[in-house]
mmCIF file of C-alpha atoms and ligand atoms in Angstrom:
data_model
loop_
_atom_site.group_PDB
_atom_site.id
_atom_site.type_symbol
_atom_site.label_atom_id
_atom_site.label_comp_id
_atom_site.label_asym_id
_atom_site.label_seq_id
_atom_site.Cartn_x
_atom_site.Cartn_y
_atom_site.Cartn_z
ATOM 1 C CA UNK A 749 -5.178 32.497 -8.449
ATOM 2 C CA UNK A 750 -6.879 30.949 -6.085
ATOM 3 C CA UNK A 751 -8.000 27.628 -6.460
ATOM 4 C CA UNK A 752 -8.574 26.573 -2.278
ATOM 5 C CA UNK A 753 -11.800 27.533 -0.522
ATOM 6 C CA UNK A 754 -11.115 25.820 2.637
ATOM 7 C CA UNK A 755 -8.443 23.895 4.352
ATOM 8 C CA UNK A 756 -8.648 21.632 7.777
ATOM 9 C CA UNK A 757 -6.826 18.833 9.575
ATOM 10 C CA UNK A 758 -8.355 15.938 10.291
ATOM 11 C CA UNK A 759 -6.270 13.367 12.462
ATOM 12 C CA UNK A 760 -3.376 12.810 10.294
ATOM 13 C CA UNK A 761 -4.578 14.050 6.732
ATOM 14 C CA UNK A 762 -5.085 17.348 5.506
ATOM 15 C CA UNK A 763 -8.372 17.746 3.967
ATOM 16 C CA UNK A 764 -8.625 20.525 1.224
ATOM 17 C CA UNK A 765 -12.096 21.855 -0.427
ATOM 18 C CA UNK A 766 -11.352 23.424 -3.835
ATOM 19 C CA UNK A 767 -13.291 25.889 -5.216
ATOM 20 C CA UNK A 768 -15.019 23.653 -7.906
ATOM 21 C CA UNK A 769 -16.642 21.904 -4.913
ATOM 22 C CA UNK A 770 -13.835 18.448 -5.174
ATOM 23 C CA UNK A 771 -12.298 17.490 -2.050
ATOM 24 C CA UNK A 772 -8.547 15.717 -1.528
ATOM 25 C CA UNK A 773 -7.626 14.261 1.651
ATOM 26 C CA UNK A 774 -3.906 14.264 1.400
ATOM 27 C CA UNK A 775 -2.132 12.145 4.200
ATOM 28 C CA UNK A 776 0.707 13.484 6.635
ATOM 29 C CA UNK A 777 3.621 11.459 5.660
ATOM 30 C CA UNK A 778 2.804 12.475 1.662
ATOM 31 C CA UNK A 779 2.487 15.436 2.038
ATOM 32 C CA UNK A 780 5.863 15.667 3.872
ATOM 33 C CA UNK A 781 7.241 13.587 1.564
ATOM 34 C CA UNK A 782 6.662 15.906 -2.004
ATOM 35 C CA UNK A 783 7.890 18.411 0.453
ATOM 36 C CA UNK A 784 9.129 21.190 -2.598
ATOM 37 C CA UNK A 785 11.507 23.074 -0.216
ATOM 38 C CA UNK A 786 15.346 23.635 -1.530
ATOM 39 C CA UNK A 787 15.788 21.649 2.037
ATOM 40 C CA UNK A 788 14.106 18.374 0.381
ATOM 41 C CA UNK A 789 14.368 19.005 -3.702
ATOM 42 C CA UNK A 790 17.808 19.841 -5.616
ATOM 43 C CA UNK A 791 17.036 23.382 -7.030
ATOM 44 C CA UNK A 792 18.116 22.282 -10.371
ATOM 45 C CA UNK A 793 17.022 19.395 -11.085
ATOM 46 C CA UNK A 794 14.242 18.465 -8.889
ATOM 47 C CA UNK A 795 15.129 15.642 -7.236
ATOM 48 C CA UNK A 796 14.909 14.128 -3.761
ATOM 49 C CA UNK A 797 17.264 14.835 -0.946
ATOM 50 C CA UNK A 798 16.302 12.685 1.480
ATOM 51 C CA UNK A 799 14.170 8.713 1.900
ATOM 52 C CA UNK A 800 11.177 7.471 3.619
ATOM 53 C CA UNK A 801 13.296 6.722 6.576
ATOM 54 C CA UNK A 802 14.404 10.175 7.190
ATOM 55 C CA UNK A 803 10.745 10.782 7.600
ATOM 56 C CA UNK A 804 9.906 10.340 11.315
ATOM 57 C CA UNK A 805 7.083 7.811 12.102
ATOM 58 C CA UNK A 806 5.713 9.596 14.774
ATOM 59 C CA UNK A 807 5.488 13.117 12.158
ATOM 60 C CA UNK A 808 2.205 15.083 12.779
ATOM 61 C CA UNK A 809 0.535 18.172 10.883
ATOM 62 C CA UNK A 810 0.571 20.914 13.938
ATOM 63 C CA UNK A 811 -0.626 23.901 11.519
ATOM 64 C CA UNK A 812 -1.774 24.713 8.105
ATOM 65 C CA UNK A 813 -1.962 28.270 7.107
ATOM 66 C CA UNK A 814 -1.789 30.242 4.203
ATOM 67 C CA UNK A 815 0.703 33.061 3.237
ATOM 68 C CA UNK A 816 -0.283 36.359 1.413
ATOM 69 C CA UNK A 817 0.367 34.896 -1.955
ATOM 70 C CA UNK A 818 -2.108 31.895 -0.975
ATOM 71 C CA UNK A 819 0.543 29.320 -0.557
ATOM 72 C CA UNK A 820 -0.220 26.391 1.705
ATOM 73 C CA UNK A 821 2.450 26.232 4.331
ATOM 74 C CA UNK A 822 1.976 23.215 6.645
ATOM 75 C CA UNK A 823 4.236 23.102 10.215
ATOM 76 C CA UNK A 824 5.236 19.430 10.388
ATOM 77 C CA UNK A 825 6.121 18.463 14.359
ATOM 78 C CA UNK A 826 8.402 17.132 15.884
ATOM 79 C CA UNK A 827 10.843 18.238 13.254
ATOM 80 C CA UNK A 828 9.621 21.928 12.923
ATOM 81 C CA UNK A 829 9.563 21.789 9.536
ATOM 82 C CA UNK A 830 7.524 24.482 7.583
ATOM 83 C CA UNK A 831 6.779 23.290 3.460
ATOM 84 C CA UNK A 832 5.020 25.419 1.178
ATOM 85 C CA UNK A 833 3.345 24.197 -1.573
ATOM 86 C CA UNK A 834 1.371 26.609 -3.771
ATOM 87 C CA UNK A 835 -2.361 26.127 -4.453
ATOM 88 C CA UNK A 836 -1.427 25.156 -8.438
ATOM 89 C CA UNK A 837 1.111 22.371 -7.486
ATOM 90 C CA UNK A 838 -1.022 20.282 -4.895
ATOM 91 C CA UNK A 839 -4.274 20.904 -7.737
ATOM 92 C CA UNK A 840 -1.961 19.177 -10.066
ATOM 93 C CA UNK A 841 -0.490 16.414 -7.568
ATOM 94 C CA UNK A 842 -2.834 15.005 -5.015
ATOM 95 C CA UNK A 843 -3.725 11.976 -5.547
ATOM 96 C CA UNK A 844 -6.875 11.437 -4.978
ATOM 97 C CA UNK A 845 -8.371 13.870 -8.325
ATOM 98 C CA UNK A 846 -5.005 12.878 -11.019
ATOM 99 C CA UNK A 847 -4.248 9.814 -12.740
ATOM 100 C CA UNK A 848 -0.795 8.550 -12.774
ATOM 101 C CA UNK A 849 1.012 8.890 -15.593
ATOM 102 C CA UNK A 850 0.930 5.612 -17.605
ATOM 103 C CA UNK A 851 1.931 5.966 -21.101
ATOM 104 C CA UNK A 852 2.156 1.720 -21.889
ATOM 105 C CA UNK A 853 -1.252 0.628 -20.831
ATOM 106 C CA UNK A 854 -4.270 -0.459 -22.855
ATOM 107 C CA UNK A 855 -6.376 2.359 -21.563
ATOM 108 C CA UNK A 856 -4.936 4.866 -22.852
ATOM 109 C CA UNK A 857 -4.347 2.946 -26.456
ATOM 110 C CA UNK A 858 -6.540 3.531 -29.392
ATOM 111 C CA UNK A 859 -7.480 -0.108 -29.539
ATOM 112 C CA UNK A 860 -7.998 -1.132 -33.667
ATOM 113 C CA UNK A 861 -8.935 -3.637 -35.906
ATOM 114 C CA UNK A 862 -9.664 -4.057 -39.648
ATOM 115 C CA UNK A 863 -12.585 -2.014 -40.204
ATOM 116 C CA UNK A 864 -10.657 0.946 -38.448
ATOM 117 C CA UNK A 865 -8.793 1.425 -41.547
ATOM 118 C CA UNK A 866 -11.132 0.999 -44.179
ATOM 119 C CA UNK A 867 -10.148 3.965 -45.504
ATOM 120 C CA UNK A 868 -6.596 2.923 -46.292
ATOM 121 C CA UNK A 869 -3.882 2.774 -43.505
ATOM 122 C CA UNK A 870 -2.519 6.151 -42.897
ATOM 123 C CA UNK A 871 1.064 6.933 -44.167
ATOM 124 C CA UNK A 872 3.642 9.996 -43.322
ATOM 125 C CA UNK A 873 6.076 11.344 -46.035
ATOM 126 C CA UNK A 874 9.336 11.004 -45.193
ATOM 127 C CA UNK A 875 10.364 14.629 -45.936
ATOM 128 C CA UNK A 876 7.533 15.753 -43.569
ATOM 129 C CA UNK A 877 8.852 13.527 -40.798
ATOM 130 C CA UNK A 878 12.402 13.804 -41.055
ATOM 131 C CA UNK A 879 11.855 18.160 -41.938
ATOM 132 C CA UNK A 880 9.174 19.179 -39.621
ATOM 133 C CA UNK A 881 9.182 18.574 -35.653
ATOM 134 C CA UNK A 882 4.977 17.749 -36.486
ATOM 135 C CA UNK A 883 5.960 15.214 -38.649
ATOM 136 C CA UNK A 884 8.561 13.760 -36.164
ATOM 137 C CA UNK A 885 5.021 14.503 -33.422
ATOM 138 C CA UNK A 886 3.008 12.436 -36.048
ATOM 139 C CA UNK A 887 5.237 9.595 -36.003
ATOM 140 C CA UNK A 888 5.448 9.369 -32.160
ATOM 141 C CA UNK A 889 1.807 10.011 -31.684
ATOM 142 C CA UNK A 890 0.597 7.419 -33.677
ATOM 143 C CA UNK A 891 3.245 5.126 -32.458
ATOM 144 C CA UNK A 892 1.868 5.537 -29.065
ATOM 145 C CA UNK A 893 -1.837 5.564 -29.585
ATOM 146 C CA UNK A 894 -1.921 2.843 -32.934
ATOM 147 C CA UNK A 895 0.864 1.133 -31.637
ATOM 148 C CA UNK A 896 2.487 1.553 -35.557
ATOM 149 C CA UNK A 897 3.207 4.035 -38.356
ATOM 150 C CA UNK A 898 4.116 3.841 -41.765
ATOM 151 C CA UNK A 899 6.825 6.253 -43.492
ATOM 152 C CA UNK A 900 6.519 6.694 -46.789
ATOM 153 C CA UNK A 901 8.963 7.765 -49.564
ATOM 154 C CA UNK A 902 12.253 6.998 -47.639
ATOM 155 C CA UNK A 903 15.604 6.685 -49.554
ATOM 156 C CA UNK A 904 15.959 3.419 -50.606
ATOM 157 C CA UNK A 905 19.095 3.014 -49.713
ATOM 158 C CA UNK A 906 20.869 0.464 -46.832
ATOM 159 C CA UNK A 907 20.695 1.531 -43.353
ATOM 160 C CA UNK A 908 18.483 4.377 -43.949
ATOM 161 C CA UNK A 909 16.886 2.878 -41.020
ATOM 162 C CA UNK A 910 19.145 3.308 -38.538
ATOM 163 C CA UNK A 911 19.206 7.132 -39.965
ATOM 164 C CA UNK A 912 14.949 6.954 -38.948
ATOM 165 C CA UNK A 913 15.942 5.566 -35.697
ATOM 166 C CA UNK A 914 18.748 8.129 -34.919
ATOM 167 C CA UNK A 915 16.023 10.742 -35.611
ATOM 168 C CA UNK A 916 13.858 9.486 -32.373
ATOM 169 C CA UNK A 917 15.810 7.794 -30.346
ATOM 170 C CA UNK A 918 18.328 4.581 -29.887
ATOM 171 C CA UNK A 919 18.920 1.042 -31.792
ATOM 172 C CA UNK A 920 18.609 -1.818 -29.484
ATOM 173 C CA UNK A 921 22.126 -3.640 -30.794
ATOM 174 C CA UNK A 922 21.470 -7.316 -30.390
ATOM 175 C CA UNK A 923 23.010 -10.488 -31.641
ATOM 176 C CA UNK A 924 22.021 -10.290 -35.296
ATOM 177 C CA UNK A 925 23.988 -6.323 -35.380
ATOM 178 C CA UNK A 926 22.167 -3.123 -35.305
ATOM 179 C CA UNK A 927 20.387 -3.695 -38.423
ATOM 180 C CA UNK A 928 19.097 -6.938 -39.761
ATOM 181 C CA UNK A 929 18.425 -8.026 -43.190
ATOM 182 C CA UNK A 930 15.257 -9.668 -44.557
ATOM 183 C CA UNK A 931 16.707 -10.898 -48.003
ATOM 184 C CA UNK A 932 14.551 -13.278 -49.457
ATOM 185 C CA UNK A 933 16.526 -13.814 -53.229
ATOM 186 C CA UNK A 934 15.261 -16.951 -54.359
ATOM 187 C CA UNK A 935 18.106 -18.819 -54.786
ATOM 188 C CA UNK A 936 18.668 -22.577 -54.478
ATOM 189 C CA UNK A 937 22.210 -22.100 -53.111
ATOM 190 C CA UNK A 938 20.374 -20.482 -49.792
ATOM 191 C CA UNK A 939 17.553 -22.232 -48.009
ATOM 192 C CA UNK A 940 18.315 -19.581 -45.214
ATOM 193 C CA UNK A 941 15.501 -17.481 -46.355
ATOM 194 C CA UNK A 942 12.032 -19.092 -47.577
ATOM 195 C CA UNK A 943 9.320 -17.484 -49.138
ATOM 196 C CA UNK A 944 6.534 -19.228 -46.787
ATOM 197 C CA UNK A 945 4.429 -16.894 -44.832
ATOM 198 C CA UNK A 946 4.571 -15.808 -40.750
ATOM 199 C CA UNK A 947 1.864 -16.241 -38.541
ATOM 200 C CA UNK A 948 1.265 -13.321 -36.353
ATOM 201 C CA UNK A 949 3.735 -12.522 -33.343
ATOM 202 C CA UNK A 950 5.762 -10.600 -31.499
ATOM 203 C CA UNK A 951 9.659 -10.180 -32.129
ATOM 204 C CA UNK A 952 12.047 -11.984 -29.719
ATOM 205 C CA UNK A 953 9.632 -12.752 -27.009
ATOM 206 C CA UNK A 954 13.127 -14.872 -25.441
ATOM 207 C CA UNK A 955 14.657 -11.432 -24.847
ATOM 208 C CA UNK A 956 14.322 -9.515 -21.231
ATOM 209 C CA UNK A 957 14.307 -7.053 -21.602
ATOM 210 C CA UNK A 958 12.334 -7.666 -25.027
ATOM 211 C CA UNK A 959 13.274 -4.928 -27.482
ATOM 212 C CA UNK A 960 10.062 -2.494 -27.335
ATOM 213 C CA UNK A 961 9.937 -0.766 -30.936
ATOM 214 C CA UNK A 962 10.744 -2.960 -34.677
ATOM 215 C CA UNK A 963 11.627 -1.186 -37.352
ATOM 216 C CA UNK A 964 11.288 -2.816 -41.019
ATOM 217 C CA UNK A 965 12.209 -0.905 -44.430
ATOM 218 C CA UNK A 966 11.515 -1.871 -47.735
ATOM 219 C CA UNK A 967 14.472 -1.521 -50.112
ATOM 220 C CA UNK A 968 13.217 -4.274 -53.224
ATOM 221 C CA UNK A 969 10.200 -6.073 -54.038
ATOM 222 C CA UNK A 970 8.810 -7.706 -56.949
ATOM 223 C CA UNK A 971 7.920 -10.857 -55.726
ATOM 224 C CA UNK A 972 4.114 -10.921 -55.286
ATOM 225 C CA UNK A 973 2.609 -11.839 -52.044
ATOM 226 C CA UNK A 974 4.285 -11.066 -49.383
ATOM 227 C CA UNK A 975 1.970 -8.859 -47.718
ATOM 228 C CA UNK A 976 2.019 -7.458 -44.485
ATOM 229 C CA UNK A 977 -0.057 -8.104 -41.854
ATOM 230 C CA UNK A 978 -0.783 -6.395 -38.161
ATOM 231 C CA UNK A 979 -2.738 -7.454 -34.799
ATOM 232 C CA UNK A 980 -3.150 -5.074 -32.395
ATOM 233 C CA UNK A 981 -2.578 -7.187 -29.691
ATOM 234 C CA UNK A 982 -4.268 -5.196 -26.635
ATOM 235 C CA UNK A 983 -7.491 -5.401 -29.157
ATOM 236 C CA UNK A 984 -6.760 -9.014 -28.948
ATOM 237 C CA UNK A 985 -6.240 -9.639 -25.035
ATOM 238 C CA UNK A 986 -9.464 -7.387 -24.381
ATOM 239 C CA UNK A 987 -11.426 -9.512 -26.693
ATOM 240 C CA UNK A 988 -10.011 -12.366 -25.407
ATOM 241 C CA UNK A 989 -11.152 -11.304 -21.613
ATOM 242 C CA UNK A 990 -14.874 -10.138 -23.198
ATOM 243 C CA UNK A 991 -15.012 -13.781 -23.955
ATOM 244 C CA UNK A 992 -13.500 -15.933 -21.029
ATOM 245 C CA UNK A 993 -11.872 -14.084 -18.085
ATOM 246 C CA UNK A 994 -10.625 -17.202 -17.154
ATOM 247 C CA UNK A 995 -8.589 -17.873 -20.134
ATOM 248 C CA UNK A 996 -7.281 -14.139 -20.247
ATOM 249 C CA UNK A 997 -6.631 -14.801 -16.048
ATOM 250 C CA UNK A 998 -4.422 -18.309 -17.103
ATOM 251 C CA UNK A 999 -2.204 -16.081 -19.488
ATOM 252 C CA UNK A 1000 -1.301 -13.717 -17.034
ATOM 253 C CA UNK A 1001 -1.083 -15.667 -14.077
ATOM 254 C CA UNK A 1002 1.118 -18.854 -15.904
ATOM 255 C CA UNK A 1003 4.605 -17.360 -16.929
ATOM 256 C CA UNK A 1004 6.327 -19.392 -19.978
ATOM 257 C CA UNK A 1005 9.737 -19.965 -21.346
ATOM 258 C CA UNK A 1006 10.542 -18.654 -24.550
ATOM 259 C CA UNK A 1007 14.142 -19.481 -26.207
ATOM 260 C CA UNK A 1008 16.240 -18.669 -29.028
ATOM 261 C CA UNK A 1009 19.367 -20.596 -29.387
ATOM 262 C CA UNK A 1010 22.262 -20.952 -31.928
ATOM 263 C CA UNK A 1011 26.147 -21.775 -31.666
ATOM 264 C CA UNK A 1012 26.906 -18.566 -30.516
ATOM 265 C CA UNK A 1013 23.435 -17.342 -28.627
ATOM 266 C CA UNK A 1014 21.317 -18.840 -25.805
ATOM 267 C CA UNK A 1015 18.780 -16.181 -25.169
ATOM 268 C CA UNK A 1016 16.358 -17.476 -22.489
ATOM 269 C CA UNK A 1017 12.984 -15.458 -20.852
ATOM 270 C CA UNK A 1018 10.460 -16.285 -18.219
ATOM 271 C CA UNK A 1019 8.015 -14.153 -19.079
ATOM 272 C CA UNK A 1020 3.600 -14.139 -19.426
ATOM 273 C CA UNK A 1021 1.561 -13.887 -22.931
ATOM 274 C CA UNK A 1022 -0.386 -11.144 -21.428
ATOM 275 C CA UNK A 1023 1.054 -8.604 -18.710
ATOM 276 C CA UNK A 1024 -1.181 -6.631 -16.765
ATOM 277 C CA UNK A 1025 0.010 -3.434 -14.761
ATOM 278 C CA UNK A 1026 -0.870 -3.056 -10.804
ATOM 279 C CA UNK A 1027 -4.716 -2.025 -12.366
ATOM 280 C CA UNK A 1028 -4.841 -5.087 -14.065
ATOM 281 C CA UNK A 1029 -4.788 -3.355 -17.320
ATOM 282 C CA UNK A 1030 -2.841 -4.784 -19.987
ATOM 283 C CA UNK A 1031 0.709 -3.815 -20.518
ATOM 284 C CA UNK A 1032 2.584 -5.781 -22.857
ATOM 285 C CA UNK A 1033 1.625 -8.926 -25.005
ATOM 286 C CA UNK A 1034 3.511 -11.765 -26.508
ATOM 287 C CA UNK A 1035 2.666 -14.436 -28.792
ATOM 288 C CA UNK A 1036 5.441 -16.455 -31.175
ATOM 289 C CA UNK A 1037 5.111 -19.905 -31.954
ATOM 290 C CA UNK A 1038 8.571 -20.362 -32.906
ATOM 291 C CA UNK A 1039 10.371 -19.399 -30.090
ATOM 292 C CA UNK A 1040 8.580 -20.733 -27.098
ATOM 293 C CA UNK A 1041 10.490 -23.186 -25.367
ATOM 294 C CA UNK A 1042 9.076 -26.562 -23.272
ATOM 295 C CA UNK A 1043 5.696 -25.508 -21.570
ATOM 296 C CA UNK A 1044 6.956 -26.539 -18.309
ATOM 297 C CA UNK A 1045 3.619 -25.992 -15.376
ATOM 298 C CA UNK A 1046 2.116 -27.565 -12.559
ATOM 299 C CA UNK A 1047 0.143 -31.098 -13.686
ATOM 300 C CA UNK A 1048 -3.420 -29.617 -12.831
ATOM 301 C CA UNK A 1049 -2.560 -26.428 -14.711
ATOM 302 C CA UNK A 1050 -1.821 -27.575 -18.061
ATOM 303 C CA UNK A 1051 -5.433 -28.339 -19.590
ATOM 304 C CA UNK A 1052 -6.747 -24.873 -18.653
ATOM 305 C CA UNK A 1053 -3.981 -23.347 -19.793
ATOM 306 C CA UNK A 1054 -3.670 -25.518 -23.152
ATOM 307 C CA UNK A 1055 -7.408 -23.980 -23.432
ATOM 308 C CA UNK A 1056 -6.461 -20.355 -22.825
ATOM 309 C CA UNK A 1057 -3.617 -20.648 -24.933
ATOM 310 C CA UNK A 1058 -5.848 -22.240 -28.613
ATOM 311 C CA UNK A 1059 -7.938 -19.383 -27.439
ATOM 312 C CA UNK A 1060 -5.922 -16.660 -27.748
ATOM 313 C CA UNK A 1061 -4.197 -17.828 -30.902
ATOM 314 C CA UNK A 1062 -7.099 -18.595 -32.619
ATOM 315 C CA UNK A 1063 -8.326 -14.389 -31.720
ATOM 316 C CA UNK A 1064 -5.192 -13.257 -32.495
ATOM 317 C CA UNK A 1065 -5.584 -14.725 -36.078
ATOM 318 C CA UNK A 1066 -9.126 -13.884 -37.097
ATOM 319 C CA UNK A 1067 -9.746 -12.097 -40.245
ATOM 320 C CA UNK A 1068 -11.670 -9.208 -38.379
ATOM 321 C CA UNK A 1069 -8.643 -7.998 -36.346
ATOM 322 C CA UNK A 1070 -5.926 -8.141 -39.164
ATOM 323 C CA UNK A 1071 -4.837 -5.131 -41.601
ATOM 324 C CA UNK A 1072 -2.898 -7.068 -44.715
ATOM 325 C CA UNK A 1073 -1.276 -4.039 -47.026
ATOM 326 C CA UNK A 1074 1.839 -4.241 -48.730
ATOM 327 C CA UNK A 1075 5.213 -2.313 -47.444
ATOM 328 C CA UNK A 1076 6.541 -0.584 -50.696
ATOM 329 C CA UNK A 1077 10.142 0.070 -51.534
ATOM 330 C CA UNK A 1078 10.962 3.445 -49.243
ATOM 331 C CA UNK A 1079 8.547 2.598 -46.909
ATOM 332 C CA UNK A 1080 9.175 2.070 -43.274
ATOM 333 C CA UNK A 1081 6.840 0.869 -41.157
ATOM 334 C CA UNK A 1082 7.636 1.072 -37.064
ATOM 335 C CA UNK A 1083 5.559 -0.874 -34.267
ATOM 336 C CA UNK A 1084 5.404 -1.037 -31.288
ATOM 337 C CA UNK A 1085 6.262 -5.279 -30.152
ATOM 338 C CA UNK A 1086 5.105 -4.996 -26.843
ATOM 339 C CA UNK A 1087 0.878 -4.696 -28.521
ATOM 340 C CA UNK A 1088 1.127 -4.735 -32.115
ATOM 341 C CA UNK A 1089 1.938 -8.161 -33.825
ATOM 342 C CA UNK A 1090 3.139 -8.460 -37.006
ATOM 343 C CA UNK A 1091 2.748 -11.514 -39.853
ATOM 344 C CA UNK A 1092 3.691 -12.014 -43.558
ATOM 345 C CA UNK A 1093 1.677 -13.553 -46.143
ATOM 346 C CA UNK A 1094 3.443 -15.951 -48.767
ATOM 347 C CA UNK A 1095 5.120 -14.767 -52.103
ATOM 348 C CA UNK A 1096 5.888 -15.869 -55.372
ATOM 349 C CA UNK A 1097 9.102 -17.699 -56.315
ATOM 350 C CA UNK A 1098 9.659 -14.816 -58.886
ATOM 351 C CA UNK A 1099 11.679 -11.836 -57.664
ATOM 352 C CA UNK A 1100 13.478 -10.108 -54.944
ATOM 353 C CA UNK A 1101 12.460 -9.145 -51.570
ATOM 354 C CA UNK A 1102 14.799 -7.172 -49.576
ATOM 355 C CA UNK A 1103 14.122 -5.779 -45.909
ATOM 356 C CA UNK A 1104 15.901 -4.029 -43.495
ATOM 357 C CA UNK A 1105 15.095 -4.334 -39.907
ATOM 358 C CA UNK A 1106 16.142 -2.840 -36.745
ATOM 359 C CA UNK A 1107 15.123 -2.119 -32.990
ATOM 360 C CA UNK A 1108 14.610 0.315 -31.061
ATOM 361 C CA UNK A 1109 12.937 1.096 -27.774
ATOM 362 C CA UNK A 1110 9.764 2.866 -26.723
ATOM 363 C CA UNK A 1111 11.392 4.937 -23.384
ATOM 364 C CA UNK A 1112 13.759 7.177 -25.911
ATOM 365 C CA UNK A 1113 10.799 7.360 -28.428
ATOM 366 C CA UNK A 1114 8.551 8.371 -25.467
ATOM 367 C CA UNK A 1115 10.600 10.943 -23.903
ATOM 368 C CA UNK A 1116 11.277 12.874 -27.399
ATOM 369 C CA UNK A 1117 7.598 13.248 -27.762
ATOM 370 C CA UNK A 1118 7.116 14.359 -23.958
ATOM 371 C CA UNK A 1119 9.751 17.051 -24.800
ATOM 372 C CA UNK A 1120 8.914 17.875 -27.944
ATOM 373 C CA UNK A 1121 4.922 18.491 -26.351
ATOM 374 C CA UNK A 1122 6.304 20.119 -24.065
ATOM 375 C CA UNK A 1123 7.609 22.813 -26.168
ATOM 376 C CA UNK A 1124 4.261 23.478 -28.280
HETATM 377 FE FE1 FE2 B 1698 9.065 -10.808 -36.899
#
């Protein structure tokens, strides 16, 4: 293997010609720093044995040589420290010709709206998810590109999805239990539960951390109506930028209070409608109504941002960018509440309508699929 054609120093970075004809130019204290010697890394696991601040300031490259095999061994001074680093590991790791990993951000998102799925919204058969590890990879693939996935043909039966849950990672318990139920009996004696429809939003926006994955199963309905409805909300934000960056700058710049309070609960967040990442790339979106609490900015802020913010609701709620279908008894749909919004329609008087919902988060779903890839 050999992927180097020439290696020289050049004042304090190490500049390396590969044989494809790219260039890296890998600095000093980095490259002493990813040091891969069983003096700096645990053998086992990999990890660090030392900080920045063991590192001296004053470290220089004397050397850079390579051994028989066509390892890069680099003498740091004053230390005297020799690292090797084979040709295959600084390929994969310098800096300047990889990406960082980023599994959250819009970019690497299959952004959607209606048209996307004019050929019916895909489902997965429970048996094929919950019996095959491609079925599980399905699930967690289209979670992380789509931002959602449907199961289909679950057992109807209660708390089958904290079973679903169990299968790729962990609940989120919060206030309202590990599961909570969407029972919508039409019943005089309990005004708790209407049949009027949602606007589109995100779950618990007054949570932080704000739970990253909802889980909904359908156990009953009959009513009619009551159609679901999702946004992806990174479609939404990047429309929203195409047409005013100014608006799309006041919702990430202007952090606002979102609350949900009863006797026992006071959940309070400080938080922005649209979070970008260091690449100002969007992260993580929220939008609910309901729960935001007094709009509290500076006096010469709040027209602009009263602008950005009938802006964004009003994308966020054209017909273009929503899929409406209706969640059948033993199916389970899963989203992702950090991009994908969610809304019900109204429904009949007539009937039952019975839910179960549950969270869970997208690190535990996110690491399963890394492993399980990782073994294919
Ligand atoms: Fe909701």
């Amino acid at each position: 293997m050999k992927l180097i054609k020439k290696l020289t120093l050049e004042n304090d970075d190490l500049i390396i010609v590969w044989q494809d004809g790219k260039q890296s130019q890998l600095f000093s204290h980095w490259l002493r720093d990813h040091c891969q010697m069983p003096v700096s890394r645990n053998e086992n696991n990999g990890q660090r044995l030392f900080s920045i601040i063991d590192i001296r300031k004053d470290l220089y490259i004397e050397e850079v040589t390579q051994d028989s095999e066509g390892n890069v061994c680099i003498l740091f001074q004053p230390e005297n420290h020799l690292s090797v680093f084979s040709q295959d590991w600084l390929r994969k790791n310098c800096y300047d010709l990889n990406n960082h990993f980023d599994d959250r951000s819009e970019k690497n998102k299959k952004l959607w709206q209606k048209n996307t799925f004019n050929d019916g919204v895909p489902k997965i058969s429970y048996n094929y998810f919950h019996q095959n590890i491609e079925g599980k990879l399905q699930v967690l693939c289209s979670i992380r590109d789509m931002g959602f996935c449907i199961i289909k043909d679950a057992p109807t039966k209660e708390g089958q999805v904290l079973a679903v849950i169990k299968e790729l990672g962990f609940t989120r318990e919060t206030n309202y239990g590990k599961l909570f139920e969407v029972r919508t009996e039409v019943n005089p004696n309990n005004l708790a539960y209407t049949n009027m429809g949602l606007g589109s939003h995100t779950d618990n926006p007054y949570r932080d951390p704000v739970p990253t994955v909802q889980l909904l199963h359908c156990l009953e309905s009959s009513t009619e109506g009551g159609d679901s409805v999702l946004v992806d909300g990174f479609n939404a934000a990047k429309i929203l930028r195409q047409e005013s960056s100014d608006n799309f700058l006041t919702l990430t710049k202007n952090w606002i209070n979102f609350r949900f309070k009863d006797e026992e609960t006071d959940l309070r967040s400080r938080v922005p409608m649209i979070e970008v990442n260091d690449n100002n790339e969007v992260i993580k979106v929220r939008y609910n109504n309901r729960s935001i609490d007094t709009i509290n900015l500076p006096a010469v802020k709040i027209r602009s941002f009263y602008s950005a913010y009938r802006h964004w609701g009003e994308v966020i709620e054209r017909d273009q960018l929503k899929i409406t279908f209706q969640l059948l008894p033993g199916e389970i749909i899963l989203f992702d509440n950090t991009r994908v919004m969610h809304a019900r329609t109204a429904f009949s008087k007539k009937g039952k309508r019975h839910l179960q919902g549950a969270y869970a988060d997208l690190d535990g779903l996110y690491s399963l699929l890394n492993i399980l890839q990782s073994k294919q």
